[in-house]
PDB file of C-alpha atoms in Angstrom:
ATOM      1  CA  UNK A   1     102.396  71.286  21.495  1.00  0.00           C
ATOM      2  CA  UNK A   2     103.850  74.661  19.757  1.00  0.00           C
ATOM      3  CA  UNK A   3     102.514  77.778  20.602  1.00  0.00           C
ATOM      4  CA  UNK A   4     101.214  79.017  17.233  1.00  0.00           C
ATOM      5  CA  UNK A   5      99.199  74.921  17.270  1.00  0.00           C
ATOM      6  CA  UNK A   6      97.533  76.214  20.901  1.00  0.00           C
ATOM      7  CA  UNK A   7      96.687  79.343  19.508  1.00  0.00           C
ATOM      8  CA  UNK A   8      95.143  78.117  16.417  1.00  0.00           C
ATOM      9  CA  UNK A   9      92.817  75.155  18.384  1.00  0.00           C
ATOM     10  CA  UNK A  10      92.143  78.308  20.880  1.00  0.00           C
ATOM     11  CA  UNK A  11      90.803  80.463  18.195  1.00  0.00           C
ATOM     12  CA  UNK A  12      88.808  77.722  16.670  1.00  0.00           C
ATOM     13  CA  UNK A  13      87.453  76.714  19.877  1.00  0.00           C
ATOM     14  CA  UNK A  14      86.028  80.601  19.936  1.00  0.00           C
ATOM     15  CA  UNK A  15      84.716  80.413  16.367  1.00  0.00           C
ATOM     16  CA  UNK A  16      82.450  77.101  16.910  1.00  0.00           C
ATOM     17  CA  UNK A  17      81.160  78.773  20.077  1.00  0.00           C
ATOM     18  CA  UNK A  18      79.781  82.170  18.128  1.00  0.00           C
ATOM     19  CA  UNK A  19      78.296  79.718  15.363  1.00  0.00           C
ATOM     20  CA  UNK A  20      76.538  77.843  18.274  1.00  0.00           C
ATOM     21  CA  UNK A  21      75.644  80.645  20.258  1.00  0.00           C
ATOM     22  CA  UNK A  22      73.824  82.385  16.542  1.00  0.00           C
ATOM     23  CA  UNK A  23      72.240  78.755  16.390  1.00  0.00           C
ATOM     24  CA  UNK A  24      70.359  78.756  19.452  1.00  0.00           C
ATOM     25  CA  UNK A  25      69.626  81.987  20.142  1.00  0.00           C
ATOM     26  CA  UNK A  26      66.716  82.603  17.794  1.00  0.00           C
ATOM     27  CA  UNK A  27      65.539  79.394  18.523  1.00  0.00           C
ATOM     28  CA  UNK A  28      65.087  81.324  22.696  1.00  0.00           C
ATOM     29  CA  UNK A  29      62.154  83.418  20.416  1.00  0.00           C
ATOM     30  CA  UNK A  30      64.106  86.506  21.572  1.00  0.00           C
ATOM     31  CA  UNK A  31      65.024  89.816  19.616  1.00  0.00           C
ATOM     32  CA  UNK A  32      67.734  92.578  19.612  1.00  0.00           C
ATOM     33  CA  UNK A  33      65.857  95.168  22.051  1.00  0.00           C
ATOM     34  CA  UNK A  34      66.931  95.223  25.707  1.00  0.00           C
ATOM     35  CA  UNK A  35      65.037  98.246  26.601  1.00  0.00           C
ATOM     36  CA  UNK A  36      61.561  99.473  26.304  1.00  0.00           C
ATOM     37  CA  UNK A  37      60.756  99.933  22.854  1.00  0.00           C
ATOM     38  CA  UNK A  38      57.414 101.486  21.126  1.00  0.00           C
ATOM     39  CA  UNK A  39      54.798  98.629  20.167  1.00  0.00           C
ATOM     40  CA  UNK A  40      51.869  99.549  17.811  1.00  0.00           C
ATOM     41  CA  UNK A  41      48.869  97.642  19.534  1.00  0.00           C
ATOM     42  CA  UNK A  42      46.320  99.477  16.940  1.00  0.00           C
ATOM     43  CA  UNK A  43      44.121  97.117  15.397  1.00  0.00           C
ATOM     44  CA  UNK A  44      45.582  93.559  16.966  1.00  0.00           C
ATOM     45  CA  UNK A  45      43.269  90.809  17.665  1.00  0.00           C
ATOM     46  CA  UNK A  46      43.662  90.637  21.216  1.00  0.00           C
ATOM     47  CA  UNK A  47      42.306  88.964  24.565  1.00  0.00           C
ATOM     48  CA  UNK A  48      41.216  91.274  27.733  1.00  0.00           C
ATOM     49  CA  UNK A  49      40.359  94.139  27.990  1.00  0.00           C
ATOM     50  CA  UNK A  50      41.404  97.537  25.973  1.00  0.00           C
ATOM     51  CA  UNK A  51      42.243  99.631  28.801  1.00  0.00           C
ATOM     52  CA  UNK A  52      44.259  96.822  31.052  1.00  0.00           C
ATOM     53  CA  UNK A  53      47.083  98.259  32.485  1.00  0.00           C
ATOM     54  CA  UNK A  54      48.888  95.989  31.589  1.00  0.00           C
ATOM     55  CA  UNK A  55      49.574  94.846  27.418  1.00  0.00           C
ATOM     56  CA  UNK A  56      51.319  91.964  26.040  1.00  0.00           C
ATOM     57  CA  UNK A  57      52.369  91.360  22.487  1.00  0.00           C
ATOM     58  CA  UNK A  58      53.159  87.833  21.296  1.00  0.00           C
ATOM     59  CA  UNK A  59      54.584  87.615  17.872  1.00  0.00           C
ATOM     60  CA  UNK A  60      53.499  83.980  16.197  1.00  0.00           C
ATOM     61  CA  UNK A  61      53.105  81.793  13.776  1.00  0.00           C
ATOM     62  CA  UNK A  62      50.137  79.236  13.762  1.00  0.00           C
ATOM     63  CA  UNK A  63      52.335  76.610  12.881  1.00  0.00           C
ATOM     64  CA  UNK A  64      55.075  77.367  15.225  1.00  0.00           C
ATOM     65  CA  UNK A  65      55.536  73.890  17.575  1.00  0.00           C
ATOM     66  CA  UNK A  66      56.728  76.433  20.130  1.00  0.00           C
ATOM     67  CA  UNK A  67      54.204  78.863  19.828  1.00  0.00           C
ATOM     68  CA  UNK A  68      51.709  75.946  20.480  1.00  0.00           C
ATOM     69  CA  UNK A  69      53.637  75.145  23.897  1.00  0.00           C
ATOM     70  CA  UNK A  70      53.500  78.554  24.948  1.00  0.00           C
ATOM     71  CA  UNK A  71      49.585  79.259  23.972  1.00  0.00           C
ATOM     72  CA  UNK A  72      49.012  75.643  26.197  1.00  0.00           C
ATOM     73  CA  UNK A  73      51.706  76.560  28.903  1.00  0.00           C
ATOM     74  CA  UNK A  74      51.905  80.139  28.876  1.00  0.00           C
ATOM     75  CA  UNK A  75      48.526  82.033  27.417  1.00  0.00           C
ATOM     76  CA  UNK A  76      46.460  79.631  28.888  1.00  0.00           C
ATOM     77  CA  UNK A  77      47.685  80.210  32.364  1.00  0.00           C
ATOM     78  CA  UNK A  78      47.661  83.690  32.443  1.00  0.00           C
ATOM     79  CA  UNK A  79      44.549  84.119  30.798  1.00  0.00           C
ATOM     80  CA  UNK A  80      43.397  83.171  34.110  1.00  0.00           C
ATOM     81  CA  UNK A  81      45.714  84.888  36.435  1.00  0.00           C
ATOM     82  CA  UNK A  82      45.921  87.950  34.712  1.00  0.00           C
ATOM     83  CA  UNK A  83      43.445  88.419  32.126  1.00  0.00           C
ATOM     84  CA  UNK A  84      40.255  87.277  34.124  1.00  0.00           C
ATOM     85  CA  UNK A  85      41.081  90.149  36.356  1.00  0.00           C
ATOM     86  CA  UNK A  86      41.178  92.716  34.295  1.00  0.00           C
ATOM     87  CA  UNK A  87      45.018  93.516  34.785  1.00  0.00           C
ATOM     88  CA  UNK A  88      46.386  92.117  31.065  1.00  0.00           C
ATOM     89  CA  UNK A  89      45.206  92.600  27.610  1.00  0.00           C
ATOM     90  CA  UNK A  90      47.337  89.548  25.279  1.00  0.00           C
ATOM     91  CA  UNK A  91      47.735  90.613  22.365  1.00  0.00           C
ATOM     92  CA  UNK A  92      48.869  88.929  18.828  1.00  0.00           C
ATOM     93  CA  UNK A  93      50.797  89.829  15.632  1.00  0.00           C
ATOM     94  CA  UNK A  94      51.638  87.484  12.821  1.00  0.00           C
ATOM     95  CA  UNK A  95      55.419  86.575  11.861  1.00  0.00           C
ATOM     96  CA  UNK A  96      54.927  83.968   9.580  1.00  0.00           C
ATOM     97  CA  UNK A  97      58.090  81.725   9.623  1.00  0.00           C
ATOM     98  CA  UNK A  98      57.769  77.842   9.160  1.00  0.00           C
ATOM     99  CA  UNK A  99      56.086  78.929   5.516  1.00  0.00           C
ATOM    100  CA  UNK A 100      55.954  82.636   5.216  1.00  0.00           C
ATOM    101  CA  UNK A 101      54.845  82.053   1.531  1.00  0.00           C
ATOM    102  CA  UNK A 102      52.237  79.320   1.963  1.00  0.00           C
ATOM    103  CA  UNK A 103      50.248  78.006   5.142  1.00  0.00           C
ATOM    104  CA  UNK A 104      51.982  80.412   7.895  1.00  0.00           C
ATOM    105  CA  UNK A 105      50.811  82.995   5.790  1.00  0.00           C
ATOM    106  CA  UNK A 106      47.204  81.963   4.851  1.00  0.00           C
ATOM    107  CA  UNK A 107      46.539  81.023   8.218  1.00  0.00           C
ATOM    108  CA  UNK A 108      47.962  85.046   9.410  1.00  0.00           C
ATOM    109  CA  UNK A 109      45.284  85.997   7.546  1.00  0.00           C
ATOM    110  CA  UNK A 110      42.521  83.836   8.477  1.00  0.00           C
ATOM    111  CA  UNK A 111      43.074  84.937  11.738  1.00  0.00           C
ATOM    112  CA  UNK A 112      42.826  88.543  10.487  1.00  0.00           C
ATOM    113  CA  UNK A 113      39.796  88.136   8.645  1.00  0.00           C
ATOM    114  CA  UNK A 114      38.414  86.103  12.118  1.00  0.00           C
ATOM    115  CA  UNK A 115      39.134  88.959  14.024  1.00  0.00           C
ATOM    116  CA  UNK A 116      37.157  91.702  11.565  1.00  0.00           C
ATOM    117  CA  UNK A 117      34.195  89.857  11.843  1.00  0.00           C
ATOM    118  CA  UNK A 118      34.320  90.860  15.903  1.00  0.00           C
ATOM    119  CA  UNK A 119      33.977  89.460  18.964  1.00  0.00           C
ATOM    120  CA  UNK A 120      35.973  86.928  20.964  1.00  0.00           C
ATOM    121  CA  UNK A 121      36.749  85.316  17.634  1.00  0.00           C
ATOM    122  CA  UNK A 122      40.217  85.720  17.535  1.00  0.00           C
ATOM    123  CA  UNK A 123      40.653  84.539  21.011  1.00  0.00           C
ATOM    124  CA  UNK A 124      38.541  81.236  20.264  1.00  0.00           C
ATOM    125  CA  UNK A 125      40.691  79.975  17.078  1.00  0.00           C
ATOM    126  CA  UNK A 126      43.812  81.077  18.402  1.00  0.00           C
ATOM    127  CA  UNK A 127      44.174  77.744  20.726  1.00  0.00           C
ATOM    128  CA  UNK A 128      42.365  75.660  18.676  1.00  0.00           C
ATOM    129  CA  UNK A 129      44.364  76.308  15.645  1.00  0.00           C
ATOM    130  CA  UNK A 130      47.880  75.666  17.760  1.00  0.00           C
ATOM    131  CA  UNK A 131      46.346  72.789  19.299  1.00  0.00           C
ATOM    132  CA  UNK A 132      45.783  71.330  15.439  1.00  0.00           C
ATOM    133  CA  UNK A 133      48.298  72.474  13.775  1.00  0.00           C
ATOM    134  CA  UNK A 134      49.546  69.377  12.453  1.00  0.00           C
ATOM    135  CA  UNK A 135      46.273  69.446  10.540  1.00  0.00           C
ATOM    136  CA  UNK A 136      45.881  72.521   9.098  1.00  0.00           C
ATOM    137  CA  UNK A 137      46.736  71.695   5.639  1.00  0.00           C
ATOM    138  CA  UNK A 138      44.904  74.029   3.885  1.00  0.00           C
ATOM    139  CA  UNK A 139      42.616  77.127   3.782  1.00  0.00           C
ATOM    140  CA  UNK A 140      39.212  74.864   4.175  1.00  0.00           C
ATOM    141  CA  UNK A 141      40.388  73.117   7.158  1.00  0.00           C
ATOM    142  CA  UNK A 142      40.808  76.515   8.481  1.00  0.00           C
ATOM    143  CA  UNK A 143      37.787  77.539   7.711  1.00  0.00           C
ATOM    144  CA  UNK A 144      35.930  74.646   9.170  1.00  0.00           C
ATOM    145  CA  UNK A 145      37.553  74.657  12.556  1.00  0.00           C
ATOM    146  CA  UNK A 146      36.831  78.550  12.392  1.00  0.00           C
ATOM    147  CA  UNK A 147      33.158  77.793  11.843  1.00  0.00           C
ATOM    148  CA  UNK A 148      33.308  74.937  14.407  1.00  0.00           C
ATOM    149  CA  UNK A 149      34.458  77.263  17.226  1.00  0.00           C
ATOM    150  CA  UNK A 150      33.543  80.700  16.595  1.00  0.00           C
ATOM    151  CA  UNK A 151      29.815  80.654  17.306  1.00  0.00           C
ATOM    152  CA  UNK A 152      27.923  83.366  14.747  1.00  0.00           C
ATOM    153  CA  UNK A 153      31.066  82.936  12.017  1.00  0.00           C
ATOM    154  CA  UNK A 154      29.927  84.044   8.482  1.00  0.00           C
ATOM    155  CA  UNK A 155      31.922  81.398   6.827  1.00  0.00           C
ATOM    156  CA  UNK A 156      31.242  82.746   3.038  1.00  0.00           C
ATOM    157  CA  UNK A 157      32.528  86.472   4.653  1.00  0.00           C
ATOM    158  CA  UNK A 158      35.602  84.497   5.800  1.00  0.00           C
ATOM    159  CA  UNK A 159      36.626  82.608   2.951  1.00  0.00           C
ATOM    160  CA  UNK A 160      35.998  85.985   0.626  1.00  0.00           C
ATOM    161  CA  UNK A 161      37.865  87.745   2.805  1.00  0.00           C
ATOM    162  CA  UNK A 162      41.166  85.321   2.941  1.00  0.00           C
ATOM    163  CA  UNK A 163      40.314  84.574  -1.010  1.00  0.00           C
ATOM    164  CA  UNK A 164      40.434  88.156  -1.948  1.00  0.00           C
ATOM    165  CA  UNK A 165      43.739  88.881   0.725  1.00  0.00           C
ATOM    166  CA  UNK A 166      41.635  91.499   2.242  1.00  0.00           C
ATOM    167  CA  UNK A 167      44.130  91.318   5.423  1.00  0.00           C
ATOM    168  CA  UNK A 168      47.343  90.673   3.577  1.00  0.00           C
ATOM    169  CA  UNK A 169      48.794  94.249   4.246  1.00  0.00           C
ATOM    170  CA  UNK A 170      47.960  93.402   7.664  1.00  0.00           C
ATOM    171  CA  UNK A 171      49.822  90.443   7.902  1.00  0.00           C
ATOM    172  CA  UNK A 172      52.654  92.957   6.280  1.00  0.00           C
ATOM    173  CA  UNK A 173      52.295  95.409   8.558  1.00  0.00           C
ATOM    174  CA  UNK A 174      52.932  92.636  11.469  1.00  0.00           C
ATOM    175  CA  UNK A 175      55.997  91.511   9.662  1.00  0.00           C
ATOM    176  CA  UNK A 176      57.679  95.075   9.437  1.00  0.00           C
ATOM    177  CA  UNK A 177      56.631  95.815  12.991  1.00  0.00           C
ATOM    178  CA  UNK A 178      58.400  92.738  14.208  1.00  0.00           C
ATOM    179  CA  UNK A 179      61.666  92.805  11.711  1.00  0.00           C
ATOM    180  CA  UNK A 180      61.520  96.870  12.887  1.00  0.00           C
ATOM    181  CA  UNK A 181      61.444  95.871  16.972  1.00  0.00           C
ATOM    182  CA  UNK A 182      64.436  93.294  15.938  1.00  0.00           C
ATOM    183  CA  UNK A 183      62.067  89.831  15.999  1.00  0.00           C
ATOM    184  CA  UNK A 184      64.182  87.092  14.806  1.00  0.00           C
ATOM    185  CA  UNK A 185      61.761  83.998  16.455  1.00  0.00           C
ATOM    186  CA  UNK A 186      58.218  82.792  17.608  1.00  0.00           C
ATOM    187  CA  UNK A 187      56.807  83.017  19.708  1.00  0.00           C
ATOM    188  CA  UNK A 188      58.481  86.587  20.574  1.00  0.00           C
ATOM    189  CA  UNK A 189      57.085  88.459  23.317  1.00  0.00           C
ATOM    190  CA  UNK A 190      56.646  92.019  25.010  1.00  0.00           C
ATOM    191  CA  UNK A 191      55.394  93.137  28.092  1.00  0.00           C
ATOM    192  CA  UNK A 192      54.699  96.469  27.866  1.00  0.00           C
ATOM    193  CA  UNK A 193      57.159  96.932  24.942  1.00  0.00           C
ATOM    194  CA  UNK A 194      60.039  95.636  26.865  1.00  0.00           C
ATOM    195  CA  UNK A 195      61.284  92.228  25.295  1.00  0.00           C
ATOM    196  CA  UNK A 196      61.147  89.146  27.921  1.00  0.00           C
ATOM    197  CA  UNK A 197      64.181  87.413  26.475  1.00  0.00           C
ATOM    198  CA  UNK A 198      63.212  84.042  27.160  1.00  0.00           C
ATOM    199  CA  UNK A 199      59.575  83.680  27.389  1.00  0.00           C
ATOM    200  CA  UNK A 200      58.658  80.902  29.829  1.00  0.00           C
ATOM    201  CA  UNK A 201      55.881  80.718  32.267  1.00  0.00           C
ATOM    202  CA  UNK A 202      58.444  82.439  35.511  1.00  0.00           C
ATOM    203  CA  UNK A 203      59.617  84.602  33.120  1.00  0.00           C
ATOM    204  CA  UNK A 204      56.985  86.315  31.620  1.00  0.00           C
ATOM    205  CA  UNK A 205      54.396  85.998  34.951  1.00  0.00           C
ATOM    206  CA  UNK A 206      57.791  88.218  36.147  1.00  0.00           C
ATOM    207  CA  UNK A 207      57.671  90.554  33.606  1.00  0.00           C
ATOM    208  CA  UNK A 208      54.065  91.269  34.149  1.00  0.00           C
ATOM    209  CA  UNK A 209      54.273  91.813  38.117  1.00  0.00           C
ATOM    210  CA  UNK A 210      56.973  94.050  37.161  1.00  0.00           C
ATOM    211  CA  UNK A 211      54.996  96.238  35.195  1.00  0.00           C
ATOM    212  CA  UNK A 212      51.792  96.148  37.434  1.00  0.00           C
ATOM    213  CA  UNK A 213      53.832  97.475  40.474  1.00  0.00           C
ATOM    214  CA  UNK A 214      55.009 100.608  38.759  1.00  0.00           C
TER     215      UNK A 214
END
C-alpha cells in the first residue's frame, strides 16, 4: 500500500469518528458548559423545598423515552434520599424536542398551567405523564390524567389556560434558558448550575454530595 492510499484511509478513519462522536453525544443529554454556570430557578415548578441547599435543574420533554427512565430511575430515587430530607429542591424546565411544534409543546404548557394553579401539582403529573407517555395523544388526555392525579385541579382553569397559551412565553423562556446554558438533549441536568455530563443515578447522586460538602 502507497503512502498517499494510508494517508487517505487514515484521514477518513478520523472523519467517521467526529461524525460518530456528534451522533452520540447529544443523545448523553449533555451541553457545552464544563463549569458552573448561572441557572434562573425563578418561577420553575419544582419538588422540595425553596431554601434546600442544594438545587437541581432537569431540562425535559414529556415525551422524551429518556427523560421517562431518568424520572423512574433517577428522580424517583432521590426524591427519597435527598429531597425527603430537606437537602435538594428538583427542579424542571421545558425543552420541547420530540415535537417542539405539537405535543412536546402542549404538554410544556400543561405542566405550566398545572403548576400556577399551586401546590404539589407539578410534582404529581410529572411521573405520571412520563410513565404514559405513549398515550398522551392529545391535550384532553392531558387534561384527564391531570384531573385524575392532582387532587383539587380546576380542570375548566386548566384547559383555558393551555387553550388561551397563557404559559407559552414560559415554555419560551425555558427554551432560551436552555439553548443560552448550551442544552443540546433531554433530559439535561444541573446541580447547582454545574452540568453533570452524563446524568445517571452514580453520577448525579455524585454531583449532589459534592455540592452538599462545600
Amino acid at each position: 500500500m502507497n503512502q498517499s492510499r494510508t494517508m487517505t484511509i487514515a484521514t477518513a478513519v478520523v472523519v467517521v469518528l467526529v461524525l460518530a462522536a456528534a451522533v452520540l453525544i447529544p443523545r448523553l443529554g449533555g451541553g457545552q458548559a464544563a463549569q458552573a454556570v448561572e441557572v434562573d430557578y425563578t418561577g420553575q415548578p419544582f419538588i422540595g423545598e425553596a431554601d434546600a441547599p442544594v438545587k437541581m435543574m432537569v431540562f425535559f420533554d414529556f415525551l422524551c423515552p429518556h427523560c421517562a427512565e431518568f424520572s423512574e430511575s433517577v428522580t424517583s430515587v432521590l426524591k427519597r434520599e435527598y429531597v425527603a430530607d430537606g437537602e435538594l429542591a428538583i427542579y424542571f424546565a421545558n425543552f420541547p424536542v420530540i415535537a417542539p411544534q405539537g405535543m412536546s409543546r402542549t404538554l410544556a404548557m400543561v405542566g405550566e398551567c398545572v403548576n400556577r394553579q399551586g401546590g404539589d401539582g407539578f410534582g404529581l403529573i410529572e411521573p405520571v405523564f412520563l410513565r404514559v407517555q405513549r398515550d398522551l395523544d392529545s391535550p384532553e388526555r392531558a387534561y384527564d390524567l391531570a384531573q385524575e392525579f392532582v387532587p383539587g385541579l380546576d380542570r375548566a382553569r386548566l384547559q383555558s389556560c393551555v387553550e388561551g397559551q397563557e404559559t407559552a412565553d414560559l415554555v419560551d423562556a425555558d427554551i432560551a434558558m436552555a439553548q443560552a446554558l448550551g442544552v443540546r438533549g433531554t433530559p439535561t441536568v444541573f446541580v447547582n448550575g454545574e452540568l453533570v455530563a452524563n446524568p445517571t443515578l452514580a453520577a448525579v447522586r455524585s454531583a449532589i454530595d459534592d455540592a452538599l460538602a462545600q
